[in-house]
mmCIF file of C-alpha atoms in Angstrom:
data_model
loop_
_atom_site.group_PDB
_atom_site.id
_atom_site.type_symbol
_atom_site.label_atom_id
_atom_site.label_comp_id
_atom_site.label_asym_id
_atom_site.label_seq_id
_atom_site.Cartn_x
_atom_site.Cartn_y
_atom_site.Cartn_z
ATOM 1 C CA UNK A 1 4.287 -11.802 -24.880
ATOM 2 C CA UNK A 2 4.591 -9.959 -21.769
ATOM 3 C CA UNK A 3 2.986 -11.080 -18.294
ATOM 4 C CA UNK A 4 2.560 -7.731 -17.463
ATOM 5 C CA UNK A 5 -1.461 -5.447 -18.242
ATOM 6 C CA UNK A 6 -1.138 -2.522 -19.662
ATOM 7 C CA UNK A 7 -0.253 0.361 -17.263
ATOM 8 C CA UNK A 8 -0.993 3.936 -17.187
ATOM 9 C CA UNK A 9 2.296 6.175 -16.735
ATOM 10 C CA UNK A 10 3.355 7.893 -13.336
ATOM 11 C CA UNK A 11 2.757 11.164 -11.720
ATOM 12 C CA UNK A 12 6.153 12.776 -12.487
ATOM 13 C CA UNK A 13 8.372 14.091 -9.883
ATOM 14 C CA UNK A 14 7.256 17.457 -9.142
ATOM 15 C CA UNK A 15 10.927 18.995 -7.732
ATOM 16 C CA UNK A 16 11.867 18.186 -12.321
ATOM 17 C CA UNK A 17 8.922 19.552 -13.175
ATOM 18 C CA UNK A 18 8.826 23.055 -11.641
ATOM 19 C CA UNK A 19 11.353 25.318 -13.072
ATOM 20 C CA UNK A 20 13.127 26.624 -10.942
ATOM 21 C CA UNK A 21 13.602 24.356 -8.700
ATOM 22 C CA UNK A 22 15.843 22.172 -6.568
ATOM 23 C CA UNK A 23 15.556 18.473 -6.669
ATOM 24 C CA UNK A 24 15.613 17.572 -2.752
ATOM 25 C CA UNK A 25 18.174 15.189 -0.957
ATOM 26 C CA UNK A 26 19.759 15.432 -4.560
ATOM 27 C CA UNK A 27 23.042 16.475 -3.131
ATOM 28 C CA UNK A 28 23.101 14.479 -0.793
ATOM 29 C CA UNK A 29 26.219 11.266 -1.580
ATOM 30 C CA UNK A 30 26.545 9.467 2.466
ATOM 31 C CA UNK A 31 24.304 6.510 2.971
ATOM 32 C CA UNK A 32 21.589 7.301 5.719
ATOM 33 C CA UNK A 33 21.874 6.091 8.885
ATOM 34 C CA UNK A 34 19.804 2.950 10.545
ATOM 35 C CA UNK A 35 17.229 2.338 10.534
ATOM 36 C CA UNK A 36 16.534 4.845 7.331
ATOM 37 C CA UNK A 37 15.811 3.421 4.180
ATOM 38 C CA UNK A 38 18.709 4.494 1.599
ATOM 39 C CA UNK A 39 18.421 7.710 -0.578
ATOM 40 C CA UNK A 40 16.900 6.459 -3.354
ATOM 41 C CA UNK A 41 13.570 5.917 -0.812
ATOM 42 C CA UNK A 42 13.951 8.402 0.162
ATOM 43 C CA UNK A 43 13.917 11.050 -2.013
ATOM 44 C CA UNK A 44 11.019 8.655 -3.015
ATOM 45 C CA UNK A 45 9.507 9.698 0.049
ATOM 46 C CA UNK A 46 10.000 13.375 -0.102
ATOM 47 C CA UNK A 47 8.902 13.758 -3.733
ATOM 48 C CA UNK A 48 5.966 11.995 -3.216
ATOM 49 C CA UNK A 49 5.355 14.161 0.031
ATOM 50 C CA UNK A 50 6.039 16.733 -2.489
ATOM 51 C CA UNK A 51 3.154 15.528 -4.258
ATOM 52 C CA UNK A 52 0.078 15.603 -2.219
ATOM 53 C CA UNK A 53 1.239 18.736 -0.763
ATOM 54 C CA UNK A 54 1.141 19.860 -3.772
ATOM 55 C CA UNK A 55 -2.696 18.873 -4.848
ATOM 56 C CA UNK A 56 -4.004 19.931 -1.167
ATOM 57 C CA UNK A 57 -2.085 23.295 -1.816
ATOM 58 C CA UNK A 58 -5.192 22.893 -5.320
ATOM 59 C CA UNK A 59 -8.454 21.378 -2.315
ATOM 60 C CA UNK A 60 -7.757 23.770 0.420
ATOM 61 C CA UNK A 61 -9.816 20.889 3.617
ATOM 62 C CA UNK A 62 -10.113 17.819 0.973
ATOM 63 C CA UNK A 63 -7.442 15.248 0.921
ATOM 64 C CA UNK A 64 -6.333 14.670 -2.643
ATOM 65 C CA UNK A 65 -9.048 12.660 -5.110
ATOM 66 C CA UNK A 66 -7.377 9.606 -5.680
ATOM 67 C CA UNK A 67 -7.215 9.668 -0.876
ATOM 68 C CA UNK A 68 -10.643 10.007 -1.024
ATOM 69 C CA UNK A 69 -11.959 7.664 1.527
ATOM 70 C CA UNK A 70 -15.371 6.119 0.144
ATOM 71 C CA UNK A 71 -18.290 5.858 3.369
ATOM 72 C CA UNK A 72 -17.773 2.233 2.881
ATOM 73 C CA UNK A 73 -13.823 1.830 2.380
ATOM 74 C CA UNK A 74 -12.607 -0.662 4.575
ATOM 75 C CA UNK A 75 -8.987 -0.330 3.293
ATOM 76 C CA UNK A 76 -6.362 0.358 5.719
ATOM 77 C CA UNK A 77 -4.061 3.895 5.736
ATOM 78 C CA UNK A 78 -1.495 2.433 6.066
ATOM 79 C CA UNK A 79 -1.488 -0.650 2.891
ATOM 80 C CA UNK A 80 -3.047 3.187 0.881
ATOM 81 C CA UNK A 81 -0.336 5.434 2.362
ATOM 82 C CA UNK A 82 1.753 2.665 0.414
ATOM 83 C CA UNK A 83 -0.065 1.340 -2.804
ATOM 84 C CA UNK A 84 -0.027 5.509 -3.759
ATOM 85 C CA UNK A 85 4.058 5.157 -3.033
ATOM 86 C CA UNK A 86 4.514 2.542 -5.201
ATOM 87 C CA UNK A 87 2.057 4.124 -8.032
ATOM 88 C CA UNK A 88 3.812 6.755 -7.713
ATOM 89 C CA UNK A 89 7.141 5.386 -7.935
ATOM 90 C CA UNK A 90 6.919 3.363 -10.727
ATOM 91 C CA UNK A 91 8.583 -0.136 -10.840
ATOM 92 C CA UNK A 92 10.873 1.613 -9.134
ATOM 93 C CA UNK A 93 10.191 0.548 -5.216
ATOM 94 C CA UNK A 94 7.562 -2.002 -5.510
ATOM 95 C CA UNK A 95 10.121 -5.604 -4.666
ATOM 96 C CA UNK A 96 9.872 -2.402 -0.061
ATOM 97 C CA UNK A 97 6.515 -1.908 -0.997
ATOM 98 C CA UNK A 98 5.434 -5.528 -1.647
ATOM 99 C CA UNK A 99 7.806 -6.452 1.377
ATOM 100 C CA UNK A 100 5.823 -3.723 3.864
ATOM 101 C CA UNK A 101 2.753 -5.229 2.516
ATOM 102 C CA UNK A 102 3.656 -9.301 3.010
ATOM 103 C CA UNK A 103 2.202 -9.151 -1.199
ATOM 104 C CA UNK A 104 4.393 -11.179 -3.420
ATOM 105 C CA UNK A 105 5.370 -8.534 -6.748
ATOM 106 C CA UNK A 106 3.132 -9.548 -8.544
ATOM 107 C CA UNK A 107 0.286 -8.032 -6.415
ATOM 108 C CA UNK A 108 2.343 -5.215 -5.618
ATOM 109 C CA UNK A 109 2.180 -4.447 -8.771
ATOM 110 C CA UNK A 110 -1.821 -4.913 -9.117
ATOM 111 C CA UNK A 111 -2.214 -2.954 -6.495
ATOM 112 C CA UNK A 112 -0.085 0.278 -8.182
ATOM 113 C CA UNK A 113 -2.381 -0.302 -10.789
ATOM 114 C CA UNK A 114 -4.607 0.718 -9.646
ATOM 115 C CA UNK A 115 -4.142 3.566 -7.719
ATOM 116 C CA UNK A 116 -3.336 5.165 -11.461
ATOM 117 C CA UNK A 117 -6.048 4.587 -12.476
ATOM 118 C CA UNK A 118 -8.908 4.873 -9.429
ATOM 119 C CA UNK A 119 -6.611 5.888 -6.340
ATOM 120 C CA UNK A 120 -7.764 4.571 -2.901
ATOM 121 C CA UNK A 121 -11.361 3.305 -4.170
ATOM 122 C CA UNK A 122 -9.573 0.927 -6.842
ATOM 123 C CA UNK A 123 -7.071 -0.251 -4.283
ATOM 124 C CA UNK A 124 -10.263 -1.544 -2.283
ATOM 125 C CA UNK A 125 -11.796 -2.778 -4.940
ATOM 126 C CA UNK A 126 -8.470 -4.445 -6.559
ATOM 127 C CA UNK A 127 -8.132 -6.559 -2.814
ATOM 128 C CA UNK A 128 -11.050 -8.435 -2.612
ATOM 129 C CA UNK A 129 -14.487 -8.394 -2.978
ATOM 130 C CA UNK A 130 -17.328 -7.054 -1.099
ATOM 131 C CA UNK A 131 -20.928 -7.349 -0.732
ATOM 132 C CA UNK A 132 -23.090 -5.178 -4.197
ATOM 133 C CA UNK A 133 -26.884 -5.332 -3.720
ATOM 134 C CA UNK A 134 -27.856 -7.666 -6.266
ATOM 135 C CA UNK A 135 -30.494 -4.974 -8.055
ATOM 136 C CA UNK A 136 -26.873 -3.078 -8.676
ATOM 137 C CA UNK A 137 -25.189 -6.178 -10.886
ATOM 138 C CA UNK A 138 -28.379 -6.921 -12.614
ATOM 139 C CA UNK A 139 -28.772 -3.485 -13.900
ATOM 140 C CA UNK A 140 -25.497 -3.686 -14.611
ATOM 141 C CA UNK A 141 -25.737 -6.864 -16.892
ATOM 142 C CA UNK A 142 -28.999 -5.462 -19.071
ATOM 143 C CA UNK A 143 -26.959 -2.667 -20.212
ATOM 144 C CA UNK A 144 -23.731 -4.510 -21.173
ATOM 145 C CA UNK A 145 -25.536 -7.391 -23.014
ATOM 146 C CA UNK A 146 -25.241 -5.749 -26.032
ATOM 147 C CA UNK A 147 -22.307 -5.426 -25.886
ATOM 148 C CA UNK A 148 -21.110 -8.276 -25.926
ATOM 149 C CA UNK A 149 -19.521 -10.712 -27.841
ATOM 150 C CA UNK A 150 -21.475 -13.545 -26.526
ATOM 151 C CA UNK A 151 -24.268 -12.813 -25.454
ATOM 152 C CA UNK A 152 -26.176 -16.060 -24.867
ATOM 153 C CA UNK A 153 -22.938 -17.537 -22.881
ATOM 154 C CA UNK A 154 -23.350 -17.080 -18.395
ATOM 155 C CA UNK A 155 -22.988 -13.584 -16.685
ATOM 156 C CA UNK A 156 -21.722 -14.186 -12.982
ATOM 157 C CA UNK A 157 -22.503 -11.993 -10.400
ATOM 158 C CA UNK A 158 -20.218 -12.355 -7.704
ATOM 159 C CA UNK A 159 -20.954 -10.006 -4.223
ATOM 160 C CA UNK A 160 -19.336 -6.848 -6.882
ATOM 161 C CA UNK A 161 -18.105 -8.810 -9.224
ATOM 162 C CA UNK A 162 -20.170 -8.974 -12.668
ATOM 163 C CA UNK A 163 -18.325 -10.936 -14.813
ATOM 164 C CA UNK A 164 -18.582 -12.307 -18.665
ATOM 165 C CA UNK A 165 -16.313 -15.201 -18.448
ATOM 166 C CA UNK A 166 -16.112 -15.641 -23.532
ATOM 167 C CA UNK A 167 -15.272 -12.373 -22.884
ATOM 168 C CA UNK A 168 -12.517 -11.866 -20.704
ATOM 169 C CA UNK A 169 -14.396 -8.591 -18.957
ATOM 170 C CA UNK A 170 -14.878 -8.316 -15.266
ATOM 171 C CA UNK A 171 -16.571 -5.689 -13.629
ATOM 172 C CA UNK A 172 -16.189 -4.528 -10.074
ATOM 173 C CA UNK A 173 -18.652 -2.613 -8.186
ATOM 174 C CA UNK A 174 -16.245 -0.002 -5.450
ATOM 175 C CA UNK A 175 -17.052 1.784 -2.147
ATOM 176 C CA UNK A 176 -16.991 5.245 -4.892
ATOM 177 C CA UNK A 177 -20.060 3.291 -6.623
ATOM 178 C CA UNK A 178 -18.451 3.545 -10.232
ATOM 179 C CA UNK A 179 -17.885 0.354 -11.848
ATOM 180 C CA UNK A 180 -13.923 -0.701 -12.558
ATOM 181 C CA UNK A 181 -12.927 -2.367 -15.669
ATOM 182 C CA UNK A 182 -11.399 -5.885 -15.411
ATOM 183 C CA UNK A 183 -9.412 -8.266 -18.171
ATOM 184 C CA UNK A 184 -8.388 -11.828 -18.179
ATOM 185 C CA UNK A 185 -4.971 -11.643 -19.399
ATOM 186 C CA UNK A 186 -2.106 -14.997 -18.271
ATOM 187 C CA UNK A 187 -5.436 -16.688 -15.863
ATOM 188 C CA UNK A 188 -5.841 -13.666 -13.844
ATOM 189 C CA UNK A 189 -7.495 -10.013 -13.924
ATOM 190 C CA UNK A 190 -5.655 -7.208 -13.580
ATOM 191 C CA UNK A 191 -7.245 -3.535 -13.437
ATOM 192 C CA UNK A 192 -7.676 -2.075 -17.106
ATOM 193 C CA UNK A 193 -9.086 1.619 -17.494
ATOM 194 C CA UNK A 194 -10.488 4.060 -15.136
ATOM 195 C CA UNK A 195 -13.253 3.749 -13.232
ATOM 196 C CA UNK A 196 -16.802 4.719 -14.675
ATOM 197 C CA UNK A 197 -20.240 5.185 -13.012
ATOM 198 C CA UNK A 198 -21.948 3.691 -16.542
ATOM 199 C CA UNK A 199 -21.093 -0.284 -16.662
ATOM 200 C CA UNK A 200 -21.402 0.095 -20.360
ATOM 201 C CA UNK A 201 -18.465 2.346 -20.763
ATOM 202 C CA UNK A 202 -16.962 0.783 -18.177
ATOM 203 C CA UNK A 203 -17.466 -2.560 -19.810
ATOM 204 C CA UNK A 204 -16.451 -0.621 -23.812
ATOM 205 C CA UNK A 205 -13.076 0.645 -22.144
ATOM 206 C CA UNK A 206 -12.322 -3.003 -20.932
ATOM 207 C CA UNK A 207 -12.885 -4.456 -24.098
ATOM 208 C CA UNK A 208 -10.855 -1.583 -25.595
ATOM 209 C CA UNK A 209 -7.246 -2.335 -22.945
ATOM 210 C CA UNK A 210 -8.292 -5.874 -24.557
ATOM 211 C CA UNK A 211 -6.838 -5.007 -28.112
ATOM 212 C CA UNK A 212 -4.013 -2.767 -27.412
ATOM 213 C CA UNK A 213 -0.792 -4.394 -26.730
ATOM 214 C CA UNK A 214 -0.049 -5.072 -23.237
ATOM 215 C CA UNK A 215 2.870 -2.670 -22.384
ATOM 216 C CA UNK A 216 6.233 -4.008 -21.594
#
């Protein structure tokens, strides 16, 4: 079995998805001068910039939904930009992105997956635990109780994490006030599905992700 978690597909290259559009930089063949990155990275950066511009045109005056900062979001913009770039690029530039953030490739992959599921707030939720209202966690635990396969086993509350270890499910309450589903695979927690305002729906999504075969 592969150790790679299930991942949503990255968005397509906007230049190749638009009829009649000319791919940016495709006519160049010589390597760029230092300190510029290589052509493959420059093309990916151009595609990312074009996608962001298209998002901004669709939502004048507002950032793209995936890049929106919430009130409780303490994620720095550099990290957010690098993770967004890695998420749009698939696995192609994961190693380069990981180096820039001083992370392992596995850690970088998890952040990219989180971004694909829930944008910037999902990345902040994936990076580190954060304080959460105990009443919010208690209400979430009550909501998921009927769904648990081992209802008598304890549920662990830690910061914004609600962990049902026997079920291999964890819910994380994000700065967007959504519940982010995580599943345990190969000894680690991995983003499993898009976040949801209802903890019960997030729990169901995590359980469904566990039943799905892992993608390579």
